[in-house]
Amino acid sequence: MPAFPQPFTSTVSHWQETNRGPTSLWSHGREASLPTEVVDYVIIGAGATGAALGYQLSRAGAGGVGKSIVLLDAKDAASCASGRNGGHVAPRAWAIFPILMAPLEKGGGGLNAEQVLDIIFFEQDTWIWSSALSKTRDSRSTFGVDTDASPKYKHRKLDWTVIMDPAEAKRVSRINDAVACNLVPSGSWHPHRGVTALLRLALESKAANVQFFSWAPASGITNLANGLVSVDCGPRGIVTARQVIVATNAYTRHLLPETQDLLVPRLAQACRVVPTASYSGPESLSTTYTVREGPYLIQTPNSGLIFGPYPIIDETEHVFNVEDDSIITPGVGAWLDSWCRDHFVNWGKESAGEGLVHHWSGVICHSADLRPFVGAVPGRPGVFISAGYSGHGMAQLVNITRGLVNQLRTGQWDDAIPRSFALTEHRMERARAEAVHPLDYEKRGVTLKYFDGTVSEEVANL
């Protein structure tokens, strides 16, 4: 993992500052000794993925029944991206259908239509709620044709309503410059409390022996001659396990050097906005949003609005390959500070204490081919991975972790997960040979910009 103690002080998110009570698991296991006996499973990373894995493994009837499970985190639970995001649960694959089908050398995912449909319906199956997305008529038509042509999915439908009338789109969205929108059931949550709840359920399980150790940064993973796997936690000690799952997302390349050129960290920033009176009480926003060339945002029950910004406000060299979540860039702050005033209908004058009140950052992780790395790590017996969500993990990881737990139990890939997510030697070699690093987009002439939310002039979010 990166150097510890880290040479900077991380920003604190709204989610982290509002979950500090006695049940929050802050500093849980920080002073406890790591187990010296061999354990069945070690999960590295106690964000949403690690917590979901611990929860899934420790359920009655799951593969972890009667076994020992150790969760490790370099800092506290949900201390990194999971506790720093915008709280948005937003299926996105259907909005970027063309990018996922575009060649890797063009900045795309290199998939065929059936593989993209696997991901789209996987996301729908993962979440009861979907975020608001929009498409133009051309995008909707293309999606429909591809669905109808698929024997596997031609009878399945996605629940969404398109509004193409600008006046109605403006009325529904309350955004001044809206020209169209798409309405889909949306999802949001308090991610720090959610991760904590999953961890507590795992720790309280009667079916498995689950332990969680915070402030136990892993610095290396070693396959031993006897078939076991050791995890070096520096001064905290070494934990030896039968199976190890790496759930460290942006920091994975420090533990699995073979992913160094395949998993790209990216700095992302978010903020909390206290709404004006015209957007409070009965006038509060009733949906989540994804805005074309703008932010995504959610309405919290009692703390105002949480914004996750349009990412390419800053130059790419200032955000990619950055692991420092102490950084707040002035450009993003200024843009977010004025966004509501500039775009919401009748936002009104902000009184003292309203508007942008809290700004933080976090580090997410993009995979070279724009889809997660899941399953057994090639060349490392007993080591598994779930990472590289490209800023899109909340819509996928619940079912990914369920499927990965099944793989840990059976030794076989769970076909409930799109096969294109499987980490194979062939996939890694292909990505190295064909994929374009985001920092090289301009030099390589890439115009399909997944990272800035733009699919094309014809296919984009609202």
Tab-separated table of C-alpha atoms in Angstrom, residues 16-435:
chain	number	residue	atom	x	y	z
A	16	GLN	CA	-17.621	10.368	7.637
A	17	GLU	CA	-18.366	13.382	9.814
A	18	THR	CA	-21.969	12.260	10.433
A	19	ASN	CA	-21.169	8.722	11.580
A	20	ARG	CA	-18.988	9.147	14.662
A	21	GLY	CA	-21.067	7.540	17.413
A	22	PRO	CA	-20.287	4.441	19.491
A	23	THR	CA	-21.645	2.069	16.826
A	24	SER	CA	-19.612	3.602	13.988
A	25	LEU	CA	-16.618	1.197	14.234
A	26	TRP	CA	-14.073	4.034	14.267
A	27	SER	CA	-10.682	2.583	15.320
A	28	HIS	CA	-12.241	-0.876	15.658
A	29	GLY	CA	-9.527	-3.429	16.410
A	30	ARG	CA	-6.826	-0.795	16.115
A	31	GLU	CA	-4.976	-1.925	19.226
A	32	ALA	CA	-5.818	-5.638	18.974
A	33	SER	CA	-3.263	-8.259	17.996
A	34	LEU	CA	-3.628	-9.801	14.562
A	35	PRO	CA	-4.307	-13.560	14.574
A	36	THR	CA	-1.216	-15.751	14.497
A	37	GLU	CA	-3.078	-18.914	13.536
A	38	VAL	CA	-4.015	-19.663	9.919
A	39	VAL	CA	-7.402	-18.184	9.019
A	40	ASP	CA	-9.700	-19.211	6.203
A	41	TYR	CA	-10.202	-15.812	4.568
A	42	VAL	CA	-8.487	-12.441	4.664
A	43	ILE	CA	-10.303	-9.535	3.040
A	44	ILE	CA	-8.043	-6.533	2.422
A	45	GLY	CA	-10.049	-3.317	2.390
A	46	ALA	CA	-13.082	-2.406	4.507
A	47	GLY	CA	-14.921	-0.212	2.057
A	48	ALA	CA	-18.179	-1.180	0.383
A	49	THR	CA	-16.647	-4.183	-1.403
A	50	GLY	CA	-14.845	-5.575	1.632
A	51	ALA	CA	-17.839	-5.025	3.908
A	52	ALA	CA	-20.181	-6.671	1.405
A	53	LEU	CA	-17.817	-9.640	1.102
A	54	GLY	CA	-17.641	-10.013	4.878
A	55	TYR	CA	-21.414	-9.833	5.097
A	56	GLN	CA	-21.999	-12.321	2.260
A	57	LEU	CA	-19.441	-14.823	3.571
A	58	SER	CA	-20.855	-14.784	7.094
A	59	ARG	CA	-24.504	-15.482	6.194
A	60	ALA	CA	-26.055	-18.790	7.202
A	61	GLY	CA	-25.598	-21.214	4.328
A	62	ALA	CA	-22.735	-19.253	2.746
A	63	GLY	CA	-19.199	-20.450	2.117
A	64	GLY	CA	-17.880	-18.884	5.302
A	65	VAL	CA	-20.045	-20.871	7.708
A	66	GLY	CA	-17.904	-22.258	10.507
A	67	LYS	CA	-14.823	-20.502	9.171
A	68	SER	CA	-12.579	-17.629	10.246
A	69	ILE	CA	-12.758	-14.344	8.344
A	70	VAL	CA	-10.394	-11.408	8.909
A	71	LEU	CA	-11.010	-7.949	7.452
A	72	LEU	CA	-8.115	-5.500	7.304
A	73	ASP	CA	-8.072	-1.813	6.463
A	74	ALA	CA	-5.183	0.605	6.212
A	75	LYS	CA	-7.251	3.221	8.024
A	76	ASP	CA	-10.851	3.100	9.256
A	77	ALA	CA	-13.910	1.473	7.741
A	78	ALA	CA	-15.055	3.333	4.618
A	79	SER	CA	-12.124	5.711	4.974
A	80	CYS	CA	-11.460	5.869	1.245
A	81	ALA	CA	-13.724	6.143	-1.825
A	82	SER	CA	-16.687	4.250	-0.361
A	83	GLY	CA	-17.042	6.827	2.396
A	84	ARG	CA	-16.304	9.798	0.154
A	85	ASN	CA	-18.610	9.387	-2.840
A	86	GLY	CA	-21.833	11.207	-3.671
A	87	GLY	CA	-24.140	8.571	-2.180
A	88	HIS	CA	-25.603	7.858	-5.624
A	89	VAL	CA	-26.634	4.362	-6.731
A	90	ALA	CA	-26.637	4.857	-10.472
A	91	PRO	CA	-26.642	2.189	-13.184
A	92	ARG	CA	-24.761	3.716	-16.091
A	93	ALA	CA	-23.935	0.990	-18.614
A	94	TRP	CA	-26.993	1.654	-20.766
A	95	ALA	CA	-26.022	5.333	-21.090
A	96	ILE	CA	-22.564	4.421	-22.393
A	97	PHE	CA	-23.541	1.505	-24.627
A	98	PRO	CA	-21.479	2.814	-27.592
A	99	ILE	CA	-18.368	3.361	-25.481
A	100	LEU	CA	-18.437	-0.142	-24.020
A	101	MET	CA	-18.674	-1.491	-27.590
A	102	ALA	CA	-15.975	0.788	-28.989
A	103	PRO	CA	-12.486	-0.714	-29.546
A	104	LEU	CA	-10.017	-0.507	-26.678
A	105	GLU	CA	-7.640	1.556	-28.790
A	106	LYS	CA	-10.412	4.148	-29.200
A	107	GLY	CA	-10.918	4.457	-25.439
A	108	GLY	CA	-13.790	1.964	-25.353
A	109	GLY	CA	-14.482	-1.310	-23.596
A	110	GLY	CA	-13.919	-3.626	-26.553
A	111	LEU	CA	-17.123	-5.602	-25.947
A	112	ASN	CA	-19.819	-6.891	-28.270
A	113	ALA	CA	-23.519	-6.031	-27.904
A	114	GLU	CA	-24.394	-9.208	-26.002
A	115	GLN	CA	-21.624	-8.582	-23.472
A	116	VAL	CA	-22.828	-5.018	-22.908
A	117	LEU	CA	-26.385	-6.276	-22.444
A	118	ASP	CA	-25.037	-8.701	-19.828
A	119	ILE	CA	-23.722	-5.701	-17.882
A	120	ILE	CA	-26.845	-3.589	-18.365
A	121	PHE	CA	-29.200	-6.248	-17.063
A	122	PHE	CA	-26.741	-7.250	-14.356
A	123	GLU	CA	-27.010	-3.707	-13.038
A	124	GLN	CA	-30.790	-3.811	-13.224
A	125	ASP	CA	-30.815	-7.097	-11.344
A	126	THR	CA	-28.400	-5.726	-8.754
A	127	TRP	CA	-30.493	-2.769	-7.700
A	128	ILE	CA	-34.209	-2.278	-7.226
A	129	TRP	CA	-33.638	1.406	-7.862
A	130	SER	CA	-31.901	2.945	-10.845
A	131	SER	CA	-30.613	6.472	-11.211
A	132	ALA	CA	-32.001	9.042	-13.590
A	133	LEU	CA	-30.393	8.760	-17.006
A	134	SER	CA	-31.336	10.162	-20.371
A	135	LYS	CA	-30.837	9.339	-24.000
A	136	THR	CA	-31.716	10.880	-27.287
A	137	ARG	CA	-34.096	9.112	-29.638
A	138	ASP	CA	-31.143	7.734	-31.614
A	139	SER	CA	-29.625	6.209	-28.492
A	140	ARG	CA	-32.920	4.703	-27.403
A	141	SER	CA	-33.496	3.236	-30.860
A	142	THR	CA	-30.032	1.697	-31.004
A	143	PHE	CA	-30.458	0.171	-27.570
A	144	GLY	CA	-33.846	-1.259	-28.532
A	145	VAL	CA	-32.530	-2.818	-31.717
A	146	ASP	CA	-29.664	-4.492	-29.889
A	147	THR	CA	-32.017	-5.802	-27.214
A	148	ASP	CA	-34.520	-7.137	-29.728
A	149	ALA	CA	-31.747	-8.881	-31.644
A	150	SER	CA	-30.569	-10.712	-28.537
A	151	PRO	CA	-32.238	-14.095	-27.879
A	152	LYS	CA	-31.160	-13.794	-24.260
A	153	TYR	CA	-32.651	-10.353	-23.582
A	154	LYS	CA	-35.331	-9.680	-26.209
A	155	HIS	CA	-38.111	-10.325	-23.682
A	156	ARG	CA	-36.618	-8.090	-20.987
A	157	LYS	CA	-37.460	-4.434	-20.549
A	158	LEU	CA	-35.872	-1.575	-18.659
A	159	ASP	CA	-38.128	0.695	-16.634
A	160	TRP	CA	-37.571	4.200	-17.937
A	161	THR	CA	-39.586	7.079	-19.337
A	162	VAL	CA	-38.163	9.554	-21.835
A	163	ILE	CA	-39.272	13.195	-21.942
A	164	MET	CA	-38.269	14.917	-25.171
A	165	ASP	CA	-40.325	18.108	-24.805
A	166	PRO	CA	-37.991	20.853	-23.483
A	167	ALA	CA	-40.706	22.653	-21.525
A	168	GLU	CA	-41.789	19.456	-19.774
A	169	ALA	CA	-38.173	18.428	-19.167
A	170	LYS	CA	-37.536	21.800	-17.530
A	171	ARG	CA	-40.682	21.490	-15.385
A	172	VAL	CA	-39.859	17.976	-14.221
A	173	SER	CA	-36.131	18.486	-13.652
A	174	ARG	CA	-36.300	22.123	-12.452
A	175	ILE	CA	-33.139	22.763	-14.462
A	176	ASN	CA	-33.130	25.955	-16.538
A	177	ASP	CA	-31.376	24.611	-19.608
A	178	ALA	CA	-32.898	21.112	-19.718
A	179	VAL	CA	-33.920	20.026	-23.228
A	180	ALA	CA	-34.788	16.377	-22.482
A	181	CYS	CA	-34.644	13.934	-19.616
A	182	ASN	CA	-35.203	10.318	-18.746
A	183	LEU	CA	-36.932	9.178	-15.566
A	184	VAL	CA	-35.932	5.950	-13.847
A	185	PRO	CA	-36.365	4.829	-10.219
A	186	SER	CA	-33.260	6.148	-8.462
A	187	GLY	CA	-31.211	5.100	-5.473
A	188	SER	CA	-29.144	6.834	-2.815
A	189	TRP	CA	-27.736	5.954	0.593
A	190	HIS	CA	-25.496	7.116	3.412
A	191	PRO	CA	-22.449	5.067	2.336
A	192	HIS	CA	-20.491	5.305	5.584
A	193	ARG	CA	-23.439	4.126	7.657
A	194	GLY	CA	-24.225	1.490	5.048
A	195	VAL	CA	-20.706	0.053	5.075
A	196	THR	CA	-20.661	0.165	8.872
A	197	ALA	CA	-23.974	-1.681	9.045
A	198	LEU	CA	-22.686	-4.463	6.782
A	199	LEU	CA	-19.528	-4.792	8.869
A	200	ARG	CA	-21.482	-4.917	12.112
A	201	LEU	CA	-23.759	-7.639	10.732
A	202	ALA	CA	-20.669	-9.618	9.744
A	203	LEU	CA	-19.042	-9.133	13.153
A	204	GLU	CA	-22.253	-10.197	14.902
A	205	SER	CA	-22.689	-13.321	12.775
A	206	LYS	CA	-23.183	-16.589	14.648
A	207	ALA	CA	-22.392	-18.580	11.513
A	208	ALA	CA	-18.757	-17.496	11.136
A	209	ASN	CA	-15.927	-16.040	13.204
A	210	VAL	CA	-15.419	-12.542	11.782
A	211	GLN	CA	-12.775	-10.081	12.992
A	212	PHE	CA	-12.067	-6.556	11.745
A	213	PHE	CA	-8.784	-4.732	12.286
A	214	SER	CA	-8.528	-1.058	11.372
A	215	TRP	CA	-5.217	0.720	10.892
A	216	ALA	CA	-3.572	-2.477	9.665
A	217	PRO	CA	-2.158	-1.432	6.270
A	218	ALA	CA	-1.197	-4.384	4.089
A	219	SER	CA	2.133	-3.909	2.354
A	220	GLY	CA	2.495	-7.205	0.504
A	221	ILE	CA	0.905	-10.520	-0.440
A	222	THR	CA	3.025	-13.669	-0.728
A	223	ASN	CA	2.105	-17.134	-1.967
A	224	LEU	CA	3.753	-19.684	0.321
A	225	ALA	CA	5.146	-23.074	-0.636
A	226	ASN	CA	2.512	-24.867	1.452
A	227	GLY	CA	-0.330	-23.350	-0.591
A	228	LEU	CA	-1.235	-20.693	1.951
A	229	VAL	CA	-1.094	-16.931	1.380
A	230	SER	CA	0.502	-14.434	3.757
A	231	VAL	CA	-0.450	-10.778	4.125
A	232	ASP	CA	2.241	-8.498	5.542
A	233	CYS	CA	0.833	-5.690	7.707
A	234	GLY	CA	4.195	-4.247	8.717
A	235	PRO	CA	4.485	-3.492	12.445
A	236	ARG	CA	1.035	-4.991	13.043
A	237	GLY	CA	2.261	-8.414	11.953
A	238	ILE	CA	1.589	-11.036	9.280
A	239	VAL	CA	-1.725	-12.815	8.718
A	240	THR	CA	-1.707	-16.173	6.947
A	241	ALA	CA	-4.822	-17.389	5.155
A	242	ARG	CA	-6.107	-20.077	2.868
A	243	GLN	CA	-7.658	-17.478	0.597
A	244	VAL	CA	-7.131	-13.717	0.281
A	245	ILE	CA	-9.503	-11.271	-1.399
A	246	VAL	CA	-8.109	-7.897	-2.476
A	247	ALA	CA	-10.790	-5.201	-2.230
A	248	THR	CA	-8.577	-2.116	-2.292
A	249	ASN	CA	-9.718	-0.574	-5.601
A	250	ALA	CA	-7.458	2.432	-6.374
A	251	TYR	CA	-4.645	1.117	-4.170
A	252	THR	CA	-4.627	-2.417	-5.618
A	253	ARG	CA	-1.560	-1.804	-7.758
A	254	HIS	CA	0.574	-1.559	-4.616
A	255	LEU	CA	-0.415	-5.088	-3.576
A	256	LEU	CA	-0.682	-6.656	-7.038
A	257	PRO	CA	2.049	-5.041	-9.166
A	258	GLU	CA	0.772	-6.872	-12.243
A	259	THR	CA	-2.198	-4.463	-12.228
A	260	GLN	CA	0.029	-1.364	-12.152
A	261	ASP	CA	-0.727	-0.425	-15.759
A	262	LEU	CA	-4.320	-1.688	-15.714
A	263	LEU	CA	-5.896	0.048	-12.713
A	264	VAL	CA	-5.728	3.849	-12.801
A	265	PRO	CA	-6.434	5.923	-9.659
A	266	ARG	CA	-8.358	9.148	-10.205
A	267	LEU	CA	-8.986	12.002	-7.820
A	268	ALA	CA	-12.680	12.873	-7.540
A	269	GLN	CA	-14.326	15.623	-5.515
A	270	ALA	CA	-17.744	16.045	-3.940
A	271	CYS	CA	-19.540	18.577	-1.800
A	272	ARG	CA	-22.579	19.318	0.342
A	273	VAL	CA	-24.897	22.178	-0.539
A	274	VAL	CA	-27.485	23.594	1.847
A	275	PRO	CA	-30.477	24.468	-0.374
A	276	THR	CA	-32.302	27.758	-0.314
A	277	ALA	CA	-35.860	27.990	1.022
A	278	SER	CA	-37.239	27.472	-2.486
A	279	TYR	CA	-35.621	24.005	-2.533
A	280	SER	CA	-36.391	23.007	1.066
A	281	GLY	CA	-39.275	21.320	2.869
A	282	PRO	CA	-42.096	20.434	0.456
A	283	GLU	CA	-40.020	21.964	-2.370
A	284	SER	CA	-37.073	19.609	-1.788
A	285	LEU	CA	-35.818	17.631	-4.766
A	286	SER	CA	-37.579	14.284	-4.990
A	287	THR	CA	-35.151	12.483	-7.304
A	288	THR	CA	-31.468	11.877	-7.780
A	289	TYR	CA	-29.820	13.470	-10.814
A	290	THR	CA	-27.175	12.800	-13.410
A	291	VAL	CA	-26.649	15.928	-15.506
A	292	ARG	CA	-24.983	16.030	-18.886
A	293	GLU	CA	-21.658	17.840	-18.570
A	294	GLY	CA	-22.643	18.534	-14.999
A	295	PRO	CA	-22.702	16.843	-11.612
A	296	TYR	CA	-24.653	13.980	-10.219
A	297	LEU	CA	-26.495	14.771	-7.007
A	298	ILE	CA	-28.802	13.382	-4.365
A	299	GLN	CA	-31.199	14.881	-1.826
A	300	THR	CA	-30.394	13.683	1.691
A	301	PRO	CA	-33.197	13.291	4.254
A	302	ASN	CA	-32.037	16.210	6.397
A	303	SER	CA	-28.612	17.515	5.352
A	304	GLY	CA	-29.268	19.112	1.987
A	305	LEU	CA	-27.782	18.103	-1.353
A	306	ILE	CA	-24.686	16.017	-2.035
A	307	PHE	CA	-22.938	16.672	-5.347
A	308	GLY	CA	-20.492	14.488	-7.174
A	309	PRO	CA	-18.963	16.689	-9.879
A	310	TYR	CA	-18.418	16.444	-13.585
A	311	PRO	CA	-14.861	15.103	-13.428
A	312	ILE	CA	-12.977	16.950	-16.152
A	313	ILE	CA	-13.185	20.390	-14.603
A	314	ASP	CA	-9.485	19.909	-13.872
A	315	GLU	CA	-6.841	18.863	-16.368
A	316	THR	CA	-6.385	15.101	-16.628
A	317	GLU	CA	-2.824	15.233	-15.288
A	318	HIS	CA	-4.186	16.722	-12.061
A	319	VAL	CA	-6.611	13.872	-11.422
A	320	PHE	CA	-5.284	10.632	-12.943
A	321	ASN	CA	-2.646	8.636	-11.041
A	322	VAL	CA	-3.368	10.804	-7.983
A	323	GLU	CA	-3.787	9.027	-4.622
A	324	ASP	CA	-3.818	12.083	-2.359
A	325	ASP	CA	-7.311	12.684	-0.944
A	326	SER	CA	-6.246	15.836	0.887
A	327	ILE	CA	-6.449	17.770	-2.376
A	328	ILE	CA	-9.244	20.259	-3.031
A	329	THR	CA	-8.779	22.017	-6.356
A	330	PRO	CA	-10.014	25.622	-6.649
A	331	GLY	CA	-11.562	25.079	-10.085
A	332	VAL	CA	-13.943	22.385	-8.907
A	333	GLY	CA	-14.871	24.334	-5.789
A	334	ALA	CA	-15.723	27.473	-7.737
A	335	TRP	CA	-17.720	25.504	-10.300
A	336	LEU	CA	-19.751	23.669	-7.660
A	337	ASP	CA	-20.274	26.849	-5.663
A	338	SER	CA	-22.152	28.483	-8.537
A	339	TRP	CA	-23.834	25.467	-10.117
A	340	CYS	CA	-27.184	25.628	-8.295
A	341	ARG	CA	-27.522	29.369	-8.824
A	342	ASP	CA	-26.715	28.992	-12.507
A	343	HIS	CA	-28.903	25.992	-13.321
A	344	PHE	CA	-31.808	25.417	-10.918
A	345	VAL	CA	-35.041	27.261	-11.686
A	346	ASN	CA	-35.725	29.954	-9.060
A	347	TRP	CA	-32.901	28.842	-6.779
A	348	GLY	CA	-32.954	32.297	-5.227
A	349	LYS	CA	-30.525	34.235	-3.092
A	350	GLU	CA	-28.425	32.220	-0.674
A	351	SER	CA	-28.464	33.335	2.955
A	352	ALA	CA	-25.505	32.870	5.282
A	353	GLY	CA	-25.098	29.128	5.859
A	354	GLU	CA	-26.722	28.178	2.554
A	355	GLY	CA	-25.016	27.117	-0.658
A	356	LEU	CA	-21.731	25.203	-0.734
A	357	VAL	CA	-20.698	24.459	2.858
A	358	HIS	CA	-18.455	21.380	2.696
A	359	HIS	CA	-16.040	20.114	0.055
A	360	TRP	CA	-13.968	16.911	0.075
A	361	SER	CA	-12.107	14.531	-2.213
A	362	GLY	CA	-11.555	10.813	-2.665
A	363	VAL	CA	-9.733	8.445	-5.006
A	364	ILE	CA	-11.643	6.136	-7.317
A	365	CYS	CA	-10.240	3.577	-9.741
A	366	HIS	CA	-10.687	3.018	-13.469
A	367	SER	CA	-9.786	-0.237	-15.159
A	368	ALA	CA	-8.050	-0.148	-18.524
A	369	ASP	CA	-11.060	-1.690	-20.271
A	370	LEU	CA	-13.764	0.124	-18.247
A	371	ARG	CA	-15.149	-2.862	-16.348
A	372	PRO	CA	-14.306	-4.401	-12.968
A	373	PHE	CA	-11.582	-6.944	-12.317
A	374	VAL	CA	-13.269	-9.843	-10.532
A	375	GLY	CA	-12.289	-13.374	-9.519
A	376	ALA	CA	-9.104	-15.382	-9.209
A	377	VAL	CA	-5.884	-13.472	-9.900
A	378	PRO	CA	-3.892	-15.260	-12.635
A	379	GLY	CA	-0.665	-16.767	-11.354
A	380	ARG	CA	-1.573	-16.288	-7.689
A	381	PRO	CA	-3.319	-19.374	-6.273
A	382	GLY	CA	-5.699	-18.485	-3.463
A	383	VAL	CA	-5.725	-14.761	-4.276
A	384	PHE	CA	-8.910	-13.099	-5.561
A	385	ILE	CA	-9.854	-9.566	-6.534
A	386	SER	CA	-12.804	-7.235	-6.869
A	387	ALA	CA	-11.653	-3.777	-7.967
A	388	GLY	CA	-11.601	-1.262	-10.804
A	389	TYR	CA	-15.224	-0.113	-10.892
A	390	SER	CA	-14.474	3.017	-12.937
A	391	GLY	CA	-16.483	5.164	-10.530
A	392	HIS	CA	-19.482	2.889	-10.871
A	393	GLY	CA	-19.209	0.332	-8.080
A	394	MET	CA	-22.355	1.163	-6.130
A	395	ALA	CA	-24.528	-0.171	-8.956
A	396	GLN	CA	-22.613	-3.435	-9.248
A	397	LEU	CA	-20.720	-4.557	-6.179
A	398	VAL	CA	-23.569	-6.127	-4.189
A	399	ASN	CA	-24.109	-8.822	-6.807
A	400	ILE	CA	-20.424	-8.973	-7.705
A	401	THR	CA	-19.541	-9.849	-4.127
A	402	ARG	CA	-22.376	-12.367	-3.926
A	403	GLY	CA	-21.034	-14.086	-7.022
A	404	LEU	CA	-17.438	-13.911	-5.815
A	405	VAL	CA	-18.418	-15.557	-2.533
A	406	ASN	CA	-19.992	-18.364	-4.561
A	407	GLN	CA	-16.737	-18.717	-6.503
A	408	LEU	CA	-14.766	-18.931	-3.262
A	409	ARG	CA	-17.048	-21.761	-2.172
A	410	THR	CA	-17.259	-23.755	-5.420
A	411	GLY	CA	-14.071	-22.839	-7.237
A	412	GLN	CA	-16.160	-22.016	-10.318
A	413	TRP	CA	-17.152	-18.705	-11.899
A	414	ASP	CA	-20.683	-17.646	-10.968
A	415	ASP	CA	-22.544	-16.991	-14.219
A	416	ALA	CA	-24.769	-14.445	-12.468
A	417	ILE	CA	-21.814	-12.075	-12.981
A	418	PRO	CA	-21.042	-10.926	-16.536
A	419	ARG	CA	-18.261	-13.128	-17.859
A	420	SER	CA	-16.495	-10.023	-19.183
A	421	PHE	CA	-15.721	-9.042	-15.562
A	422	ALA	CA	-13.517	-12.119	-15.034
A	423	LEU	CA	-9.833	-11.289	-14.638
A	424	THR	CA	-7.950	-13.571	-17.007
A	425	GLU	CA	-4.439	-13.542	-18.406
A	426	HIS	CA	-5.866	-12.998	-21.883
A	427	ARG	CA	-7.889	-9.993	-20.737
A	428	MET	CA	-4.865	-8.446	-19.043
A	429	GLU	CA	-2.643	-8.992	-22.086
A	430	ARG	CA	-5.265	-7.560	-24.433
A	431	ALA	CA	-5.755	-4.473	-22.264
A	432	ARG	CA	-2.002	-3.869	-22.090
A	433	ALA	CA	-1.693	-4.194	-25.857
A	434	GLU	CA	-4.759	-2.225	-26.953
A	435	ALA	CA	-6.181	0.019	-24.209
